[in-house]
Amino acid sequence: MDIFKLLNEQMNDRETLDKLGGSVGAAPDQVQQLAQIGLPALLQALGRNAATSEGAASLSSALDQHQDDDVDDLDGFLNNVDREDGAKMLQHIFGGNNARVENKLAQKTGMEMNQVSGLMAQLAPLLLGALAQQKKQQNVDQSGITDMLGGLLQQSAGSKNNFMNMAMELLDADNDGSIMDDLGGMFKGFMKR
């Protein structure tokens, strides 16, 4: 699945929004708002992780584990998504700061924390599966992970909707306008199991 199709089309599909919302008791418009901010936040955090050789190697390995996830069958994927595994992914992606990120998402969407965490635990595996397919289709090796994510981040930043800025705000723990200092040591051991 194309990442931007996921971000722009699938997360605007009423059936998908109803299904995700029903899984946590949230309204479809809240789910859409969360996805529009939460998915770019995940992408941004993954991009920062891949900026180091250790992070790129770890992410490359994690994507290899998810390369056969059938994210093109979104309905089937969401029926079988492992939320426990998704919660572990979030811990690794946000380096244990996921509660802070989820709290900010809850404030922005008007949802309860448990609703946000339940949705993010479904969106993280979906995004990783989509990235894994892209990595496989483009035959990207470990050294190309940074470029692949950098290209996606650049495309996302240049798109009509400016959700990337909101995503950056979520990751900026000290509100200094930069996430670099907040993410510095956040990603060690990404996806190690």
Coordinates of N, CA and C in Angstrom, one line a residue:
M1 N 0.9 -1.2 0.0 CA 0.0 0.0 0.0 C 0.9 1.2 0.0
D2 N 0.6 2.2 -0.9 CA 1.3 3.4 -0.9 C 1.0 4.2 0.4
I3 N 2.1 4.8 1.0 CA 2.0 5.5 2.2 C 1.0 6.6 2.1
F4 N 1.0 7.4 1.0 CA 0.2 8.5 0.9 C -1.3 8.1 0.6
K5 N -1.4 7.0 0.0 CA -2.8 6.4 -0.2 C -3.4 6.1 1.2
L6 N -2.5 5.5 2.0 CA -2.9 5.2 3.4 C -3.3 6.5 4.2
L7 N -2.4 7.5 4.1 CA -2.7 8.7 4.8 C -3.8 9.5 4.3
N8 N -4.0 9.6 2.9 CA -5.0 10.4 2.4 C -6.3 9.8 2.0
E9 N -6.2 8.6 1.5 CA -7.5 7.9 1.0 C -8.1 7.0 2.1
Q10 N -7.3 6.0 2.6 CA -7.8 5.1 3.5 C -8.3 5.7 4.8
M11 N -7.6 6.7 5.3 CA -8.0 7.4 6.5 C -9.1 8.4 6.3
N12 N -9.6 8.5 5.1 CA -10.8 9.3 4.8 C -12.0 8.4 4.4
D13 N -11.8 7.1 4.3 CA -12.8 6.1 4.0 C -13.7 5.9 5.2
R14 N -15.0 6.1 4.9 CA -16.0 6.0 6.0 C -16.0 4.6 6.7
E15 N -16.0 3.6 5.9 CA -16.0 2.2 6.5 C -14.8 2.0 7.4
T16 N -13.6 2.4 6.9 CA -12.4 2.3 7.7 C -12.5 3.1 9.0
L17 N -13.0 4.3 8.9 CA -13.1 5.2 10.1 C -14.2 4.6 11.1
D18 N -15.3 4.0 10.5 CA -16.3 3.4 11.4 C -15.7 2.2 12.1
K19 N -15.0 1.4 11.4 CA -14.4 0.2 11.9 C -13.4 0.5 13.1
L20 N -12.5 1.4 12.8 CA -11.5 1.9 13.8 C -12.2 2.5 15.0
G21 N -13.2 3.4 14.7 CA -13.9 4.1 15.8 C -14.7 3.1 16.7
G22 N -15.3 2.1 16.0 CA -16.1 1.1 16.7 C -15.2 0.3 17.7
S23 N -13.9 0.1 17.3 CA -13.0 -0.7 18.1 C -12.7 -0.1 19.4
V24 N -12.8 1.2 19.5 CA -12.5 1.9 20.7 C -13.6 2.8 21.3
G25 N -14.7 2.8 20.6 CA -15.8 3.7 21.0 C -15.6 5.2 20.7
A26 N -15.0 5.5 19.6 CA -14.8 6.9 19.2 C -15.5 7.2 17.9
A27 N -15.9 8.4 17.7 CA -16.6 8.9 16.5 C -15.6 8.9 15.3
P28 N -16.2 8.6 14.1 CA -15.3 8.5 12.9 C -14.5 9.8 12.7
D29 N -15.1 11.0 12.9 CA -14.3 12.2 12.7 C -13.2 12.4 13.7
Q30 N -13.3 11.8 14.9 CA -12.2 11.8 15.8 C -11.1 10.9 15.4
V31 N -11.5 9.7 14.8 CA -10.5 8.8 14.3 C -9.8 9.4 13.2
Q32 N -10.5 10.1 12.3 CA -9.8 10.7 11.1 C -8.8 11.7 11.6
Q33 N -9.2 12.6 12.6 CA -8.3 13.6 13.1 C -7.1 13.0 13.7
L34 N -7.3 11.9 14.5 CA -6.2 11.2 15.1 C -5.2 10.6 14.1
A35 N -5.8 10.0 13.0 CA -4.9 9.4 12.0 C -4.2 10.5 11.2
Q36 N -4.8 11.6 11.0 CA -4.1 12.7 10.2 C -3.0 13.3 11.0
I37 N -3.0 13.2 12.3 CA -1.9 13.7 13.1 C -1.0 12.6 13.6
G38 N -1.6 11.5 14.0 CA -0.8 10.3 14.6 C 0.1 9.6 13.6
L39 N -0.4 9.4 12.3 CA 0.4 8.7 11.4 C 1.6 9.5 11.0
P40 N 1.5 10.8 10.7 CA 2.7 11.6 10.4 C 3.7 11.7 11.6
A41 N 3.1 11.6 12.8 CA 4.0 11.6 14.0 C 4.8 10.3 14.1
L42 N 4.1 9.2 13.8 CA 4.9 7.9 13.7 C 5.9 8.0 12.6
L43 N 5.6 8.5 11.5 CA 6.5 8.6 10.4 C 7.7 9.5 10.7
Q44 N 7.4 10.6 11.3 CA 8.5 11.5 11.8 C 9.4 10.8 12.8
A45 N 8.9 10.1 13.7 CA 9.7 9.5 14.8 C 10.5 8.3 14.1
L46 N 9.9 7.6 13.2 CA 10.7 6.6 12.5 C 11.8 7.2 11.7
G47 N 11.6 8.3 11.1 CA 12.6 9.0 10.3 C 13.8 9.4 11.1
R48 N 13.5 9.9 12.3 CA 14.5 10.3 13.3 C 15.3 9.1 13.7
N49 N 14.6 8.0 13.9 CA 15.2 6.8 14.4 C 16.2 6.3 13.3
A50 N 15.8 6.4 12.1 CA 16.7 5.8 11.0 C 17.8 6.8 10.7
A51 N 17.9 7.9 11.3 CA 19.0 8.8 11.1 C 20.4 8.3 11.6
T52 N 20.3 7.4 12.5 CA 21.6 6.8 13.0 C 21.7 5.4 12.3
S53 N 23.0 4.9 12.2 CA 23.2 3.6 11.6 C 22.5 2.5 12.4
E54 N 22.6 2.6 13.7 CA 22.0 1.6 14.6 C 20.5 1.6 14.4
G55 N 19.9 2.8 14.4 CA 18.5 2.9 14.2 C 18.0 2.4 12.9
A56 N 18.8 2.7 11.8 CA 18.4 2.3 10.5 C 18.5 0.7 10.4
A57 N 19.5 0.1 11.0 CA 19.6 -1.3 11.0 C 18.5 -2.0 11.8
S58 N 18.1 -1.4 12.9 CA 17.0 -1.9 13.7 C 15.7 -1.8 13.0
L59 N 15.5 -0.6 12.4 CA 14.2 -0.4 11.6 C 14.2 -1.3 10.4
S60 N 15.3 -1.5 9.7 CA 15.3 -2.3 8.5 C 14.9 -3.8 8.9
S61 N 15.5 -4.2 10.0 CA 15.1 -5.6 10.5 C 13.7 -5.7 10.9
A62 N 13.1 -4.7 11.5 CA 11.7 -4.7 11.9 C 10.8 -4.7 10.7
L63 N 11.2 -3.9 9.7 CA 10.4 -3.9 8.4 C 10.4 -5.2 7.7
D64 N 11.6 -5.9 7.8 CA 11.7 -7.2 7.1 C 10.7 -8.2 7.8
Q65 N 10.5 -8.0 9.1 CA 9.6 -8.9 9.8 C 8.1 -8.7 9.4
H66 N 7.8 -7.5 8.8 CA 6.5 -7.2 8.5 C 6.2 -7.1 7.0
Q67 N 7.2 -7.5 6.2 CA 7.1 -7.4 4.7 C 5.9 -8.1 4.1
D68 N 5.4 -9.1 4.8 CA 4.3 -9.9 4.2 C 3.0 -9.6 4.8
D69 N 2.9 -8.5 5.7 CA 1.7 -8.1 6.2 C 0.8 -7.6 5.1
D70 N -0.4 -8.1 5.0 CA -1.3 -7.7 3.9 C -2.1 -6.5 4.3
V71 N -1.4 -5.3 4.1 CA -2.1 -4.1 4.4 C -3.0 -3.6 3.3
D72 N -2.8 -4.2 2.1 CA -3.7 -3.8 1.0 C -5.2 -4.2 1.3
D73 N -5.3 -5.3 2.0 CA -6.6 -5.8 2.5 C -6.9 -5.1 3.8
L74 N -7.2 -3.8 3.8 CA -7.3 -3.1 5.1 C -8.3 -3.6 6.1
D75 N -9.4 -4.0 5.5 CA -10.4 -4.6 6.4 C -9.9 -5.9 7.1
G76 N -9.4 -6.8 6.3 CA -8.8 -8.0 6.9 C -7.7 -7.7 7.9
F77 N -6.8 -6.7 7.5 CA -5.7 -6.4 8.4 C -6.2 -5.9 9.7
L78 N -7.2 -5.0 9.7 CA -7.7 -4.4 11.0 C -8.5 -5.5 11.8
N79 N -9.1 -6.5 11.1 CA -9.7 -7.6 11.8 C -8.7 -8.4 12.6
N80 N -7.5 -8.5 12.1 CA -6.5 -9.4 12.7 C -5.3 -8.7 13.4
V81 N -5.4 -7.3 13.5 CA -4.3 -6.6 14.0 C -4.0 -7.0 15.5
D82 N -2.8 -7.2 15.8 CA -2.4 -7.5 17.2 C -2.1 -6.3 17.9
R83 N -3.1 -5.8 18.7 CA -2.9 -4.6 19.5 C -1.8 -4.6 20.5
E84 N -1.6 -5.8 21.1 CA -0.5 -5.9 22.0 C 0.9 -5.7 21.4
D85 N 1.0 -6.2 20.2 CA 2.2 -6.0 19.4 C 2.3 -4.5 19.0
G86 N 1.2 -4.0 18.6 CA 1.1 -2.5 18.3 C 1.6 -1.6 19.4
A87 N 1.1 -2.0 20.6 CA 1.5 -1.2 21.8 C 3.0 -1.3 22.0
K88 N 3.6 -2.5 21.8 CA 5.1 -2.6 21.9 C 5.8 -1.8 20.9
M89 N 5.2 -1.8 19.7 CA 5.8 -0.9 18.6 C 5.9 0.5 19.0
L90 N 4.7 1.0 19.6 CA 4.7 2.4 20.0 C 5.7 2.7 21.1
Q91 N 5.9 1.8 22.0 CA 6.9 1.9 23.1 C 8.3 2.2 22.4
H92 N 8.6 1.3 21.4 CA 9.9 1.5 20.7 C 10.0 2.7 19.8
I93 N 8.9 3.0 19.1 CA 8.9 4.1 18.2 C 9.1 5.4 18.9
F94 N 8.4 5.6 20.0 CA 8.4 6.8 20.8 C 9.4 6.7 22.0
G95 N 10.1 5.6 22.1 CA 11.1 5.5 23.1 C 10.6 5.6 24.5
G96 N 9.4 5.1 24.7 CA 8.9 5.1 26.1 C 8.1 6.4 26.4
N97 N 8.2 7.4 25.4 CA 7.5 8.6 25.6 C 6.1 8.6 25.0
N98 N 5.6 7.4 24.7 CA 4.3 7.3 24.0 C 3.1 7.9 24.8
A99 N 3.2 7.7 26.1 CA 2.1 8.3 27.0 C 2.0 9.8 26.8
R100 N 3.1 10.5 26.7 CA 3.1 11.9 26.5 C 2.5 12.3 25.1
V101 N 3.0 11.5 24.1 CA 2.5 11.8 22.7 C 1.0 11.5 22.7
E102 N 0.6 10.4 23.3 CA -0.9 10.0 23.3 C -1.7 11.0 24.1
N103 N -1.1 11.6 25.1 CA -1.8 12.6 25.9 C -2.1 13.8 25.0
K104 N -1.1 14.2 24.3 CA -1.2 15.4 23.4 C -2.2 15.1 22.3
L105 N -2.2 13.8 21.8 CA -3.2 13.4 20.8 C -4.6 13.5 21.3
A106 N -4.8 13.0 22.6 CA -6.1 13.0 23.2 C -6.6 14.5 23.4
Q107 N -5.7 15.4 23.8 CA -6.1 16.8 23.9 C -6.5 17.4 22.6
K108 N -5.8 17.0 21.5 CA -6.1 17.6 20.2 C -7.4 17.0 19.6
T109 N -7.7 15.8 19.9 CA -8.9 15.1 19.3 C -10.1 15.0 20.2
G110 N -9.9 15.3 21.5 CA -11.1 15.2 22.4 C -11.4 13.8 22.8
M111 N -10.5 12.9 22.5 CA -10.7 11.5 22.9 C -10.1 11.2 24.2
E112 N -10.5 10.1 24.8 CA -9.9 9.6 26.1 C -8.5 8.9 25.7
M113 N -7.6 8.9 26.7 CA -6.3 8.3 26.5 C -6.4 6.8 26.0
N114 N -7.4 6.0 26.6 CA -7.5 4.6 26.2 C -7.9 4.5 24.8
Q115 N -8.8 5.4 24.3 CA -9.2 5.4 22.9 C -8.0 5.7 22.0
V116 N -7.2 6.7 22.4 CA -6.0 7.1 21.6 C -5.0 5.9 21.5
S117 N -4.7 5.3 22.7 CA -3.8 4.2 22.7 C -4.3 3.0 21.9
G118 N -5.6 2.8 22.0 CA -6.2 1.7 21.2 C -6.1 1.9 19.7
L119 N -6.3 3.1 19.3 CA -6.2 3.4 17.9 C -4.7 3.4 17.4
M120 N -3.9 4.0 18.2 CA -2.4 4.1 17.8 C -1.8 2.7 17.8
A121 N -2.3 1.8 18.6 CA -1.8 0.4 18.6 C -2.3 -0.4 17.4
Q122 N -3.3 0.2 16.6 CA -3.7 -0.4 15.4 C -3.0 0.3 14.2
L123 N -2.8 1.6 14.3 CA -2.2 2.4 13.3 C -0.7 2.1 13.1
A124 N 0.0 1.9 14.2 CA 1.5 1.6 14.1 C 1.8 0.3 13.3
P125 N 1.1 -0.8 13.6 CA 1.4 -2.0 12.7 C 1.0 -1.7 11.3
L126 N -0.1 -1.0 11.1 CA -0.5 -0.7 9.7 C 0.5 0.1 9.0
L127 N 1.1 1.2 9.6 CA 2.1 2.0 9.0 C 3.4 1.1 8.8
L128 N 3.8 0.3 9.7 CA 5.0 -0.5 9.6 C 4.8 -1.5 8.4
G129 N 3.6 -2.1 8.3 CA 3.3 -3.0 7.2 C 3.4 -2.3 5.9
A130 N 2.9 -1.1 5.8 CA 2.9 -0.3 4.5 C 4.4 0.1 4.2
L131 N 5.1 0.5 5.2 CA 6.5 0.8 5.0 C 7.3 -0.4 4.5
A132 N 7.0 -1.6 5.2 CA 7.7 -2.8 4.9 C 7.4 -3.2 3.4
Q133 N 6.2 -3.1 3.0 CA 5.9 -3.4 1.6 C 6.6 -2.5 0.6
Q134 N 6.7 -1.2 1.0 CA 7.4 -0.3 0.1 C 8.9 -0.6 0.1
K135 N 9.5 -1.0 1.2 CA 10.9 -1.4 1.3 C 11.1 -2.6 0.4
K136 N 10.2 -3.5 0.5 CA 10.4 -4.8 -0.3 C 10.2 -4.5 -1.8
Q137 N 9.2 -3.7 -2.2 CA 8.9 -3.4 -3.6 C 10.0 -2.6 -4.2
Q138 N 10.6 -1.7 -3.5 CA 11.7 -0.8 -4.0 C 13.1 -1.4 -3.8
N139 N 13.1 -2.6 -3.2 CA 14.3 -3.3 -2.9 C 15.3 -2.4 -2.1
V140 N 14.8 -1.8 -1.0 CA 15.6 -0.9 -0.2 C 16.4 -1.7 0.8
D141 N 17.7 -1.5 0.8 CA 18.5 -2.1 1.9 C 18.6 -1.2 3.1
Q142 N 19.4 -1.7 4.1 CA 19.5 -0.9 5.3 C 20.0 0.5 5.1
S143 N 21.0 0.6 4.2 CA 21.5 2.0 4.0 C 20.5 2.9 3.3
G144 N 19.5 2.3 2.6 CA 18.6 3.1 1.9 C 17.3 3.5 2.7
I145 N 17.2 3.0 3.9 CA 16.1 3.3 4.8 C 15.9 4.8 5.1
T146 N 17.1 5.4 5.4 CA 17.0 6.8 5.7 C 16.5 7.6 4.5
D147 N 17.0 7.3 3.3 CA 16.6 8.0 2.1 C 15.1 7.8 1.9
M148 N 14.6 6.5 2.0 CA 13.2 6.2 1.8 C 12.3 7.0 2.7
L149 N 12.7 7.0 4.0 CA 11.9 7.8 5.0 C 12.0 9.3 4.8
G150 N 13.2 9.7 4.4 CA 13.4 11.1 4.2 C 12.5 11.6 3.0
G151 N 12.5 10.8 2.0 CA 11.6 11.1 0.8 C 10.1 11.2 1.2
L152 N 9.7 10.2 2.0 CA 8.3 10.2 2.5 C 8.0 11.4 3.3
L153 N 8.9 11.8 4.2 CA 8.7 13.0 5.1 C 8.7 14.2 4.3
Q154 N 9.6 14.3 3.3 CA 9.6 15.5 2.4 C 8.3 15.6 1.6
Q155 N 7.8 14.5 1.1 CA 6.5 14.5 0.4 C 5.4 14.9 1.3
S156 N 5.4 14.4 2.5 CA 4.4 14.7 3.5 C 4.4 16.1 3.9
A157 N 5.6 16.7 4.1 CA 5.7 18.1 4.5 C 5.2 19.0 3.4
G158 N 5.4 18.6 2.1 CA 4.9 19.4 1.0 C 3.5 19.2 0.5
S159 N 2.8 18.3 1.2 CA 1.4 18.0 0.8 C 0.5 19.1 1.2
K160 N -0.7 19.1 0.7 CA -1.7 20.2 1.0 C -2.0 20.3 2.5
N161 N -2.2 19.1 3.1 CA -2.5 19.2 4.5 C -1.2 19.3 5.3
N162 N -1.2 20.1 6.3 CA 0.1 20.4 7.0 C 0.1 19.7 8.3
F163 N -0.2 18.4 8.3 CA -0.3 17.7 9.6 C 1.1 17.4 10.1
M164 N 2.1 17.5 9.3 CA 3.5 17.2 9.7 C 3.9 18.2 10.8
N165 N 3.4 19.5 10.7 CA 3.7 20.4 11.8 C 3.1 20.0 13.1
M166 N 1.9 19.6 13.0 CA 1.2 19.1 14.2 C 1.9 17.9 14.8
A167 N 2.4 17.0 13.9 CA 3.1 15.8 14.4 C 4.4 16.2 15.1
M168 N 5.1 17.3 14.5 CA 6.3 17.7 15.1 C 6.0 18.3 16.5
E169 N 4.9 19.0 16.7 CA 4.5 19.5 18.0 C 4.4 18.4 19.0
L170 N 3.8 17.3 18.6 CA 3.6 16.1 19.5 C 4.9 15.6 20.0
L171 N 5.9 15.6 19.2 CA 7.2 15.0 19.5 C 8.1 16.0 20.2
D172 N 7.7 17.3 20.3 CA 8.6 18.3 20.9 C 8.2 18.4 22.4
A173 N 8.9 17.6 23.2 CA 8.6 17.4 24.6 C 8.8 18.7 25.4
D174 N 9.8 19.5 25.1 CA 10.1 20.7 25.9 C 9.7 22.0 25.2
N175 N 8.9 21.8 24.1 CA 8.3 23.0 23.4 C 9.3 24.0 23.0
D176 N 10.5 23.6 22.6 CA 11.5 24.6 22.1 C 11.5 24.7 20.6
G177 N 10.5 24.1 19.9 CA 10.4 24.2 18.5 C 11.3 23.2 17.7
S178 N 12.0 22.3 18.4 CA 12.9 21.3 17.8 C 12.6 20.0 18.5
I179 N 12.6 18.9 17.6 CA 12.4 17.6 18.2 C 13.8 16.9 18.3
M180 N 14.8 17.5 17.8 CA 16.1 16.8 17.8 C 16.6 16.5 19.2
D181 N 16.4 17.5 20.1 CA 16.9 17.3 21.5 C 16.0 16.3 22.2
D182 N 14.8 16.2 21.8 CA 13.8 15.3 22.5 C 14.0 13.8 22.0
L183 N 14.5 13.7 20.8 CA 14.5 12.3 20.2 C 15.9 11.7 20.3
G184 N 16.9 12.5 20.8 CA 18.3 12.1 20.7 C 18.5 10.7 21.2
G185 N 18.1 10.3 22.4 CA 18.4 9.0 22.8 C 17.2 8.1 22.9
M186 N 16.2 8.5 22.2 CA 14.9 7.9 22.3 C 14.8 6.5 21.6
F187 N 15.6 6.3 20.6 CA 15.3 5.1 19.8 C 16.2 3.9 19.9
K188 N 17.0 3.9 20.9 CA 18.0 2.7 21.0 C 17.2 1.4 21.2
G189 N 17.6 0.5 20.5 CA 17.0 -0.9 20.6 C 15.6 -0.9 19.9
F190 N 15.4 -0.1 18.9 CA 14.1 -0.1 18.2 C 13.7 -1.5 17.8
M191 N 12.5 -1.9 18.2 CA 11.9 -3.2 17.8 C 12.7 -4.4 18.2
K192 N 13.6 -4.4 19.1 CA 14.3 -5.6 19.6 C 13.3 -6.4 20.4
R193 N 13.3 -7.6 20.2 CA 12.3 -8.5 20.9 C 13.1 -9.7 21.5

